[in-house]
Every structure is written in structure tokens, then in C-alpha cells.
Coordinates of C-alpha atoms in Angstrom, one line a residue:
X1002 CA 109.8 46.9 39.8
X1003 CA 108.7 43.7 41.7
X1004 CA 108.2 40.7 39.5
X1005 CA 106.1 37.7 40.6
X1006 CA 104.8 34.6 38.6
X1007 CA 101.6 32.8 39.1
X1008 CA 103.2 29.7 41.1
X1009 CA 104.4 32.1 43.4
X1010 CA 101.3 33.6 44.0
X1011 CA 99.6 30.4 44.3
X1012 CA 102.3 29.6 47.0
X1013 CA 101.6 32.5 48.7
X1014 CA 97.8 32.3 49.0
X1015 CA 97.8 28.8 50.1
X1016 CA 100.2 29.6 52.6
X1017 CA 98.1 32.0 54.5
X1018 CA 94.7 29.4 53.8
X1019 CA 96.8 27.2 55.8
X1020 CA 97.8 29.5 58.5
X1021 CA 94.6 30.7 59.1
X1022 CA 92.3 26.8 58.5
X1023 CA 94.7 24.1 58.9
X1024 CA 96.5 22.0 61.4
X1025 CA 99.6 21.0 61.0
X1026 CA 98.6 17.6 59.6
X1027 CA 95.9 19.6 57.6
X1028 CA 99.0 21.7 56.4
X1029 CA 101.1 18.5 55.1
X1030 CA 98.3 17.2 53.0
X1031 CA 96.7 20.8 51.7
X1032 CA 101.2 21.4 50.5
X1033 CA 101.4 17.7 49.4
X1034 CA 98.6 18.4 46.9
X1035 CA 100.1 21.9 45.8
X1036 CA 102.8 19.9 45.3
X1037 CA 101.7 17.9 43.3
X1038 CA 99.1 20.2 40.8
X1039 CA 102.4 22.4 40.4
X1040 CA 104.2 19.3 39.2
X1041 CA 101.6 18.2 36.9
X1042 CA 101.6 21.4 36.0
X1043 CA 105.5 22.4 34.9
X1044 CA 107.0 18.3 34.3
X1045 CA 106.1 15.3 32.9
X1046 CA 108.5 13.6 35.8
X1047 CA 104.9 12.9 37.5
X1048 CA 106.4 9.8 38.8
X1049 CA 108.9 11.6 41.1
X1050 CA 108.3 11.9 45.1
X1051 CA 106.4 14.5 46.4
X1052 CA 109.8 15.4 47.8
X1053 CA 112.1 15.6 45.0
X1054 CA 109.3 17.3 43.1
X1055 CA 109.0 20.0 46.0
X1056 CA 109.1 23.9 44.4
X1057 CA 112.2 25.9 44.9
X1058 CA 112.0 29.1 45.8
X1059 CA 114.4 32.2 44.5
X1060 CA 114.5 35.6 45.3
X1061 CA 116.8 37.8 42.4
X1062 CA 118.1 41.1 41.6
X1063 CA 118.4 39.4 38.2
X1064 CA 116.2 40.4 35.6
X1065 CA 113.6 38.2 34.8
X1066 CA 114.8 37.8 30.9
X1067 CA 117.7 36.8 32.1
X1068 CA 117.0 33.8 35.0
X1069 CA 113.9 32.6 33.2
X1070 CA 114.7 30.4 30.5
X1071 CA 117.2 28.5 32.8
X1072 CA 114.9 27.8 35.3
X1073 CA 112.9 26.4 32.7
X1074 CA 115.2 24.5 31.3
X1075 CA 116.3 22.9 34.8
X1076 CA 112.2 22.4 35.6
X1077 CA 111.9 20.8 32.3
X1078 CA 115.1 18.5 32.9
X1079 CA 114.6 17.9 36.5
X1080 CA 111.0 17.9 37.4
X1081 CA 111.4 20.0 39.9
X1082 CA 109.7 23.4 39.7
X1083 CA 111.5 27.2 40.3
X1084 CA 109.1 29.7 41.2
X1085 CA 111.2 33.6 41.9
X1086 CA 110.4 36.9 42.9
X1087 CA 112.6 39.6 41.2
X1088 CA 113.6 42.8 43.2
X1089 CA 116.3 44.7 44.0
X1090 CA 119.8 43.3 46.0
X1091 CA 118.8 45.6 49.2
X1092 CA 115.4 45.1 49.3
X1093 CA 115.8 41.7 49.0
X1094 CA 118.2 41.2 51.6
X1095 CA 116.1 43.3 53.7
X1096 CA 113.1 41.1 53.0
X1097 CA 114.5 37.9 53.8
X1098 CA 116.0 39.2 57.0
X1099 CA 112.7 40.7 58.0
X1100 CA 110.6 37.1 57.0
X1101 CA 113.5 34.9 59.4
X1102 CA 112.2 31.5 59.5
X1103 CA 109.2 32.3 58.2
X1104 CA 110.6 33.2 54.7
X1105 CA 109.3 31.0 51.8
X1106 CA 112.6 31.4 49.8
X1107 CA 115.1 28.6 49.0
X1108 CA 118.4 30.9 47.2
X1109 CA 119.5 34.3 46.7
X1110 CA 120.5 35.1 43.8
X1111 CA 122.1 39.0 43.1
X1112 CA 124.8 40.6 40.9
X1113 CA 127.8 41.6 42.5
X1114 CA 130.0 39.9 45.2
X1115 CA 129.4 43.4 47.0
X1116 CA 125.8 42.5 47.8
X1117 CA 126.9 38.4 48.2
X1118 CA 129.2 39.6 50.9
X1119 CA 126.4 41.8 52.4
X1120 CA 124.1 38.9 52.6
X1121 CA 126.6 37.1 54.5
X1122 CA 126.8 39.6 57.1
X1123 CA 123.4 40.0 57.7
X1124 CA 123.1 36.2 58.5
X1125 CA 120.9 35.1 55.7
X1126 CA 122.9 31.9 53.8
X1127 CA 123.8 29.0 54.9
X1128 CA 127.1 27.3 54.1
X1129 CA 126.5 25.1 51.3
X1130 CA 128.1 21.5 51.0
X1131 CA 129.1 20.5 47.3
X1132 CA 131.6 19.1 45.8
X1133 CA 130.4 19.7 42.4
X1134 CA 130.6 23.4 43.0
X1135 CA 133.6 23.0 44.8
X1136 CA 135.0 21.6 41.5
X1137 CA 133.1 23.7 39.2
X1138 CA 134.0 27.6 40.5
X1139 CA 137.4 28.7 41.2
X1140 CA 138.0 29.5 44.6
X1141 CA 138.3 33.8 43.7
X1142 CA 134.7 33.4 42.9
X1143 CA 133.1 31.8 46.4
X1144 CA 132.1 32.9 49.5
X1145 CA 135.1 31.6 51.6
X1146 CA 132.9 29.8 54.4
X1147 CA 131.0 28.8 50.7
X1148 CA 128.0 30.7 51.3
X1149 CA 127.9 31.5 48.0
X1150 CA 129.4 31.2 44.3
X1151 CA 129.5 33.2 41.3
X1152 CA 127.7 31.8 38.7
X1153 CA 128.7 34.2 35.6
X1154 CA 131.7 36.6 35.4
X1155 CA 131.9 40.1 33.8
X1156 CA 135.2 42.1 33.8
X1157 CA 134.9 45.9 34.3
X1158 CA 137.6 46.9 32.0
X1159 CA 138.6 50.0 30.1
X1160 CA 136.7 51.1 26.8
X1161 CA 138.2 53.6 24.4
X1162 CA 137.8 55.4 21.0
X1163 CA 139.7 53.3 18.4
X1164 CA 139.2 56.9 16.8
X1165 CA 141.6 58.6 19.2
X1166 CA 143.0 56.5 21.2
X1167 CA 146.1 54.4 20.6
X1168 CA 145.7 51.4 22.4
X1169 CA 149.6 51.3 23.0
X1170 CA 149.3 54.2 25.7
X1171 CA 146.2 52.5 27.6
X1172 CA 148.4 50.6 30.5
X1173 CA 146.3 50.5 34.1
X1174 CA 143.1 51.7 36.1
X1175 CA 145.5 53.7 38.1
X1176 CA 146.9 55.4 35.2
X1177 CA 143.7 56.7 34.3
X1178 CA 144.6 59.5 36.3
X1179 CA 147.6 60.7 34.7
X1180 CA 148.4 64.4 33.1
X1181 CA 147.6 62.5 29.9
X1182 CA 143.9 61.7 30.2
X1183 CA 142.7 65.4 31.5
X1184 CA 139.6 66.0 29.8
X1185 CA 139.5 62.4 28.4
X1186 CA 137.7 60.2 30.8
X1187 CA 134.1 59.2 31.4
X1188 CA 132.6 57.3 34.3
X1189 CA 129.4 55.8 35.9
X1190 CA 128.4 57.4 39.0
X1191 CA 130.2 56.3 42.4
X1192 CA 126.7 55.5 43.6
X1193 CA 126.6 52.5 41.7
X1194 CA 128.1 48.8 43.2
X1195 CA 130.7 47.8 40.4
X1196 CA 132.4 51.3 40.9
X1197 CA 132.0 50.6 44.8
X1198 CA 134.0 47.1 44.3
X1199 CA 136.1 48.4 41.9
X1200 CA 137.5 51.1 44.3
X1201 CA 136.9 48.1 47.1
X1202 CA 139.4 45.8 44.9
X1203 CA 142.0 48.5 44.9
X1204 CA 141.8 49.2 47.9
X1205 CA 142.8 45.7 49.0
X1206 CA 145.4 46.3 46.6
X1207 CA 147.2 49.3 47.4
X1208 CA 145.6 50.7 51.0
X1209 CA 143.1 53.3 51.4
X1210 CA 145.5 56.6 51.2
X1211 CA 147.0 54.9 47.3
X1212 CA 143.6 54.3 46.4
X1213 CA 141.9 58.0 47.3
X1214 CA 145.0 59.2 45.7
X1215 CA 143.7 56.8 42.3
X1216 CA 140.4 58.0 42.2
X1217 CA 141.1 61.7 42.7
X1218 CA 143.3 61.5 39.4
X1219 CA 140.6 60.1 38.2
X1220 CA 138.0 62.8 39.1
X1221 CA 140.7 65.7 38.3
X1222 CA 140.5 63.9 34.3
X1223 CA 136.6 63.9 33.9
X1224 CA 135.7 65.2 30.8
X1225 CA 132.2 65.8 32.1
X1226 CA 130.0 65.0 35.2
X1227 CA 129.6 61.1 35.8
X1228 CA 126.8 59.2 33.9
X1229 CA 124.0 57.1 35.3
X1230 CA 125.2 53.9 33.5
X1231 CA 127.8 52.1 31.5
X1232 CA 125.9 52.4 27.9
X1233 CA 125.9 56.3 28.5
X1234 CA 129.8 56.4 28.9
X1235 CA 129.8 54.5 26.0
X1236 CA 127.8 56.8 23.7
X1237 CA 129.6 59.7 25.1
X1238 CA 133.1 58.3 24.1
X1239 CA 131.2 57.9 20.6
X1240 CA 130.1 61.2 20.5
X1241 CA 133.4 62.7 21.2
X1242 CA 132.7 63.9 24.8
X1243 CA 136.0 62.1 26.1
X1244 CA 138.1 59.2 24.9
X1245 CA 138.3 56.0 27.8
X1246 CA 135.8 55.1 30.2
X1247 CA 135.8 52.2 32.5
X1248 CA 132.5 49.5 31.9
X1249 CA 131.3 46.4 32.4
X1250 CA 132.3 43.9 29.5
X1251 CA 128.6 42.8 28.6
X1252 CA 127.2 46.3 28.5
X1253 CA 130.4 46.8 25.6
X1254 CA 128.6 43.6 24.0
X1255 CA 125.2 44.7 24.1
X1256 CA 126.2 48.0 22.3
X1257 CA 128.3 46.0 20.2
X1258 CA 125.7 43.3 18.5
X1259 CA 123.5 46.1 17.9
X1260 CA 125.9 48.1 16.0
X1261 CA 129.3 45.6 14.5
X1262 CA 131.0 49.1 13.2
X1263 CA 130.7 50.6 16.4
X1264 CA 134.1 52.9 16.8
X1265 CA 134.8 51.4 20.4
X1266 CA 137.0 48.7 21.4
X1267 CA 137.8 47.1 25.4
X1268 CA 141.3 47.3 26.9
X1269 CA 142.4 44.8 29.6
X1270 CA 144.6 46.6 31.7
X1271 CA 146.7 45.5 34.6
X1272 CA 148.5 42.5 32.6
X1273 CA 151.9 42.8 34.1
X1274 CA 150.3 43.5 37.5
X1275 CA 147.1 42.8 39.3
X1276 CA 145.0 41.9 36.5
X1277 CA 141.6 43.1 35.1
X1278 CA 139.1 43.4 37.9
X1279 CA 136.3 41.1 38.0
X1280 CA 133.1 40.6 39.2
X1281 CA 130.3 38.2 39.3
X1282 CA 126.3 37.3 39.5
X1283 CA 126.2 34.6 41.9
X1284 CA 123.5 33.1 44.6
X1285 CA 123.6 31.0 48.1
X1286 CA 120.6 29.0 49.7
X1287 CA 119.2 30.7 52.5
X1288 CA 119.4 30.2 56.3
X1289 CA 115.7 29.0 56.6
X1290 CA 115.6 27.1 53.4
X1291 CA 112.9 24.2 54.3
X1292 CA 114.6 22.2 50.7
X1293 CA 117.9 22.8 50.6
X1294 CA 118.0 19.3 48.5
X1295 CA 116.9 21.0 45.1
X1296 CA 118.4 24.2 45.8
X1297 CA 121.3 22.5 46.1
X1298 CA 120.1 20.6 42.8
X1299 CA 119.4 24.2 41.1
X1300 CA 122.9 25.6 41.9
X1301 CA 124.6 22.6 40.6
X1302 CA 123.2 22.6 37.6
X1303 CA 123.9 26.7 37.1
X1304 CA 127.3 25.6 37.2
X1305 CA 127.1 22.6 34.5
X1306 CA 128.5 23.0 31.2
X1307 CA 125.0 22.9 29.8
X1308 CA 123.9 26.0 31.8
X1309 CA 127.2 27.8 31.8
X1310 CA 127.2 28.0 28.1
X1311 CA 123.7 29.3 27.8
X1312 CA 124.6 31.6 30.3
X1313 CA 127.6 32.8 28.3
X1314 CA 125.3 33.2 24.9
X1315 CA 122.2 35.2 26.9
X1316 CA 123.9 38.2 28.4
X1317 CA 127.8 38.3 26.7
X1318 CA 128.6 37.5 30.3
X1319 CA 131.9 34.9 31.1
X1320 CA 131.5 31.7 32.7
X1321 CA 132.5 31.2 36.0
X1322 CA 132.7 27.5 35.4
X1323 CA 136.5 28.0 33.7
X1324 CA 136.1 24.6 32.0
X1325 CA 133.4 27.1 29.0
X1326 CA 134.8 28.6 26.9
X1327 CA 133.1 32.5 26.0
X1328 CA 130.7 32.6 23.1
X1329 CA 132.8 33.7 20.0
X1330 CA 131.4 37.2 20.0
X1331 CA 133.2 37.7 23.9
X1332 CA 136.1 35.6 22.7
X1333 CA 137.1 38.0 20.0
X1334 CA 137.7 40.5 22.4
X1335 CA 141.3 38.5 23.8
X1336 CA 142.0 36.7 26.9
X1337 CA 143.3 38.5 29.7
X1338 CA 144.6 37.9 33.4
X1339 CA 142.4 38.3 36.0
X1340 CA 143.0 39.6 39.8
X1341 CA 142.8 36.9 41.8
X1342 CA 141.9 38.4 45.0
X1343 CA 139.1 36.8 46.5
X1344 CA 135.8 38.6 45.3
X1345 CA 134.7 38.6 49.0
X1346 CA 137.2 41.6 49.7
X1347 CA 134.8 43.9 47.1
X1348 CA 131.9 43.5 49.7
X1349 CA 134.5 43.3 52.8
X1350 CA 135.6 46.8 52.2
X1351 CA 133.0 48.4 50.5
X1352 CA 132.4 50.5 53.2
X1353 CA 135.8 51.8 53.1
X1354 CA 135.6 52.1 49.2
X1355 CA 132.2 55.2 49.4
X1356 CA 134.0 56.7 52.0
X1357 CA 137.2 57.4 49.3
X1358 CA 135.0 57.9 47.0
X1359 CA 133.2 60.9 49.0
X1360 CA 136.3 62.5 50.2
X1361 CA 137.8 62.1 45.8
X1362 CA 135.2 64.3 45.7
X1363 CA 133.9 61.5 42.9
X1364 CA 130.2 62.0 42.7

């Protein structure tokens, strides 16, 4: 479902006033004055240019529950106003290639280095130039021509019943298809992105004939037909319908604060070889941002300490700025190595990843 907020409507109508009324010096004083209202609107920072004041833009596949408050916080810090549309990563992508220079929107910002990498290729970032980014995310978390960086991490890691499983024979993803775990395992459906760069990541790992020869193990263990999303693997695994699954780590948190006893407990696997995979929400400034200034601005403050840590405490998620530490409630489930590919590779060969997926006969 599409998301807009009143500024952005406001934006939008007084776009089209001016394309259709104004000329172009018309058009500098009618946005100066837009400018201006929003400001006095949203900050008390009235003393601030017109300039530095000037809205940014954002187009997300993020909730809005979850981008909200931060852009609040940085309005409320900075002066300068975030107004977002929320939507899905494809339509989104679509949109702003459809708009070109004519789109309104300062940063993407999506879940999944899958869909960064796709944004990338359809030519809608720009490279950005910052060194506090630079110095904030680690380089397996940004677009190598830095297009764009992750902002928050989440591991997609192996869950299991502490009821019947002994943590002591959980070892790797690819192991998930041994004799041992017929009948056992539960999975999210293929058709989902952090399967996609899961199988993407292996892929870059061990070639495409190792990895088909993973995920058919895999398929050949399913206790029952793939579910539509991690919390349903989950409840399955509680219910007894199969013992390990493979999830995303804040999904396991979400279930976990609303139920402390819950019988289920995450795994890191991989530790004495690649390491846990990992994946990221991230965002990059568009190619026809007209203020790439404050989105600039925006994006290095989503990497400060201040925002990383509320970012860590709103969704259970990790923070991509390694300097934060995890909330207590993520800590206490361990530290684990991470693969250190770079994330771009889960977009890269993507393609590569359905097609295994399709002939794994992994639904």
C-alpha cells in the first residue's frame, strides 16, 4: 500500500501550479515560499537559508513505522525537512526510472542489497562523495562505485527447537541438506529477496552447480511446503511441524519480545568458514537529485551513533556503523563472524540465484 504525507502532497500540487502558471522566475519565488511555510512549519531553525532548509525527498520500501521517527528526529535537529513516499523496492525503482529528471526524489532507500544493486543497474544513483560514510560503514556493506550504503544489518541465520534440537549438531547452511534433517526443515518461499541473496551469496561462494546441489538437499529435507514468511517458519518449528528453519534475525526478535519463554533459539552457522550471511537496509541519492547537499546531510546522520543506536532499538536490526554496539536484547544472542563478501554480489547474481532455485525444484 502506497504511503504519502501531507508535505508531500503539498509538494506535489504546487509542482503542477507551477508547471501549468509560472515562469521560471515565477517558479523560484512560488518554491522559495513553499520553502519557507514547510520550514516554519517542521523547525524552529527559521533563521537557516532558504537553501539549507530546502525539503528532501525519499522514496522507501521501508515501512513507515520504521523511517518515521528518524526523520523526525533529523528535521527536528537539522532544520531541514524529509518528506517520503513508501512503496514497494520494484515499483519504486520503476517509478524513478519512469520520472528521469523530472523525478522529485532526493534518496532511495530499500531493504536488501538485492534491490540496491538493482537500482544501480537501472542507472538511478549517483555516486556519493563522503568521507563520513566512508568512515562509518564497512566496505562489505557499500555499493563499490559508493552508490549506496547499508544503513542497518540483519543476519539470516538458522533458528531451531531448543526442544529437539541439540545445538551441537547445527554446523552450516549447506548442511541443512544432509540425511540428518529429512523431514526437519522449514523455509520461506524462494520467491522472496533474502532467500534470492542467500542462494546469490552462495553462489559466489561455491559456483552455481555446488550451490543447486545445496538447495536441492535442502528441498529433499522439507518437512512441509515453504511458507510465505519468516514468523510462519517460526511458529511451525514451535508447533512441531519441523525442527530448523533459516530467518531473518529481527523477525526471531520480534517473536521473541512478545513471548521471553518462546522454545526457539538462533544458530550462527558457518564460524570456521564463510561466516553467517548478512544482509542490509540501505539507501543512495538519486541521479536527478536537485539537493544532493541535505541528502547527503540525511545519510550522514543515518550513520551517526545517535541514529544507529535508535535504529538498533526500533526493529532488533544490527548497526551497520560497527562502532554501536546491538541493543542488549540482540546482544544476548552471541557475536558471530560475518561473510565478508561484498553485499553487491547478492544483487550481482541474483539472476543466477531464481534460476537454481527453479531447477532445485524449491518453490
Amino acid at each position: 500500500m502506497k504511503t504519502m504525507n501531507n508535505w508531500l502532497v503539498a509538494l506535489a500540487v504546487g509542482s503542477a501550479l507551477t508547471l501549468t502558471a509560472c515562469d521560471n522566475s515565477e517558479q523560484d519565488k512560488q518554491t522559495a515560499g513553499e520553502e519557507q511555510n514547510v520550514a516554519e512549519t517542521k523547525s524552529p531553525a527559521a533563521e537557516k537559508s532558504a537553501n539549507e532548509q530546502k525539503e528532501i525527498v525519499v522514496y522507501s520500501s521501508r515501512k513507515e513505522h520504521l523511517i518515521k521517527p528518524f526523520f523526525e528526529q533529523f528535521t527536528q535537529e537539522t532544520g531541514i525537512p524529509v518528506v517520503y513516499i513508501t512503496d514497494g523496492a520494484a515499483p519504486l525503482i520503476s517509478r524513478l526510472k519512469a520520472e528521469g529528471e523530472r523525478s522529485p526524489a532526493d534518496i532511495l532507500m530499500t531493504v536488501d542489497a538485492g534491490n540496491l544493486w538493482q537500482a544501480t543497474q537501472e542507472d538511478i544513483l549517483q555516486p556519493i562523495e563522503s568521507d563520513v560514510l566512508e568512515n562509518n560503514i564497512p566496505e562489505s556493506l557499500q555499493d563499490p562505485n559508493n552508490e549506496w550504503y547499508g544503513l542497518t544489518v540483519r543476519a539470516r541465520t538458522i533458528v531451531y527447537s531448543k526442544d529437539r534440537v541439540n545445538p551441537e549438531e547445527l554446523t552450516t547452511y549447506e548442511a541443512l541438506g544432509d540425511e540428518q534433517w529429512k523431514g526437519r526443515l522449514c523455509l520461506r518461499t524462494s520467491k522472496k529477496v533474502y532467500n534470492q541473496s542467500l542462494v546469490a551469496m552462495l553462489i559466489a561462494r561455491h559456483g552455481e552447480e555446488k550451490a543447486q546441489q545445496i538447495v536441492e538437499g535442502w528441498v529433499g529435507n522439507l518437512a512441509t511446503a515453504p511458507f510465505s514468511n519468516d514468523t510462519k517458519v517460526m511458529n511451525a518449528i514451535e508447533a512441531g511441524a519441523c525442527d530448523v528453519g533459516i530467518v531473518n534475525t529481527y523477525y526471531f526478535g520480534r517473536l521473541e519480545k512478545e513471548n521471553p519463554e518462546i522454545p526457539l533459539a538462533l544458530f550462527w552457522p558457518n564460524q570456521d568458514t564463510s561466516g553467517v550471511h548478512v544482509n542490509i537496509s540501505g539507501a543512495g541519492i538519486t541521479k536527478h537529485s536537485s539537493n544532493v547537499e541535505n541528502a547527503t546531510k540525511l545519510l550522514e546522520w543515518l550513520s551517526s551513533a545517535e541514529a544507529q543506536q535508535m535504529y538498533a532499538g526500533h526493529n532488533m536490526e544490527y548497526p551497520a556503523n560497527s562502532e554501536i554496539k546491538p541493543v542488549p536484547e540482540v546482544e544476548a544472542w552471541g557475536s558471530f563472524k560475518a561473510d565478508d563478501i561484498n553485499l553487491s554480489k547478492a544483487g550481482e547474481l541474483q539472476p543466477q540465484a531464481v534460476k537454481v532455485m527453479d531447477r532445485a525444484g524449491y518453490k
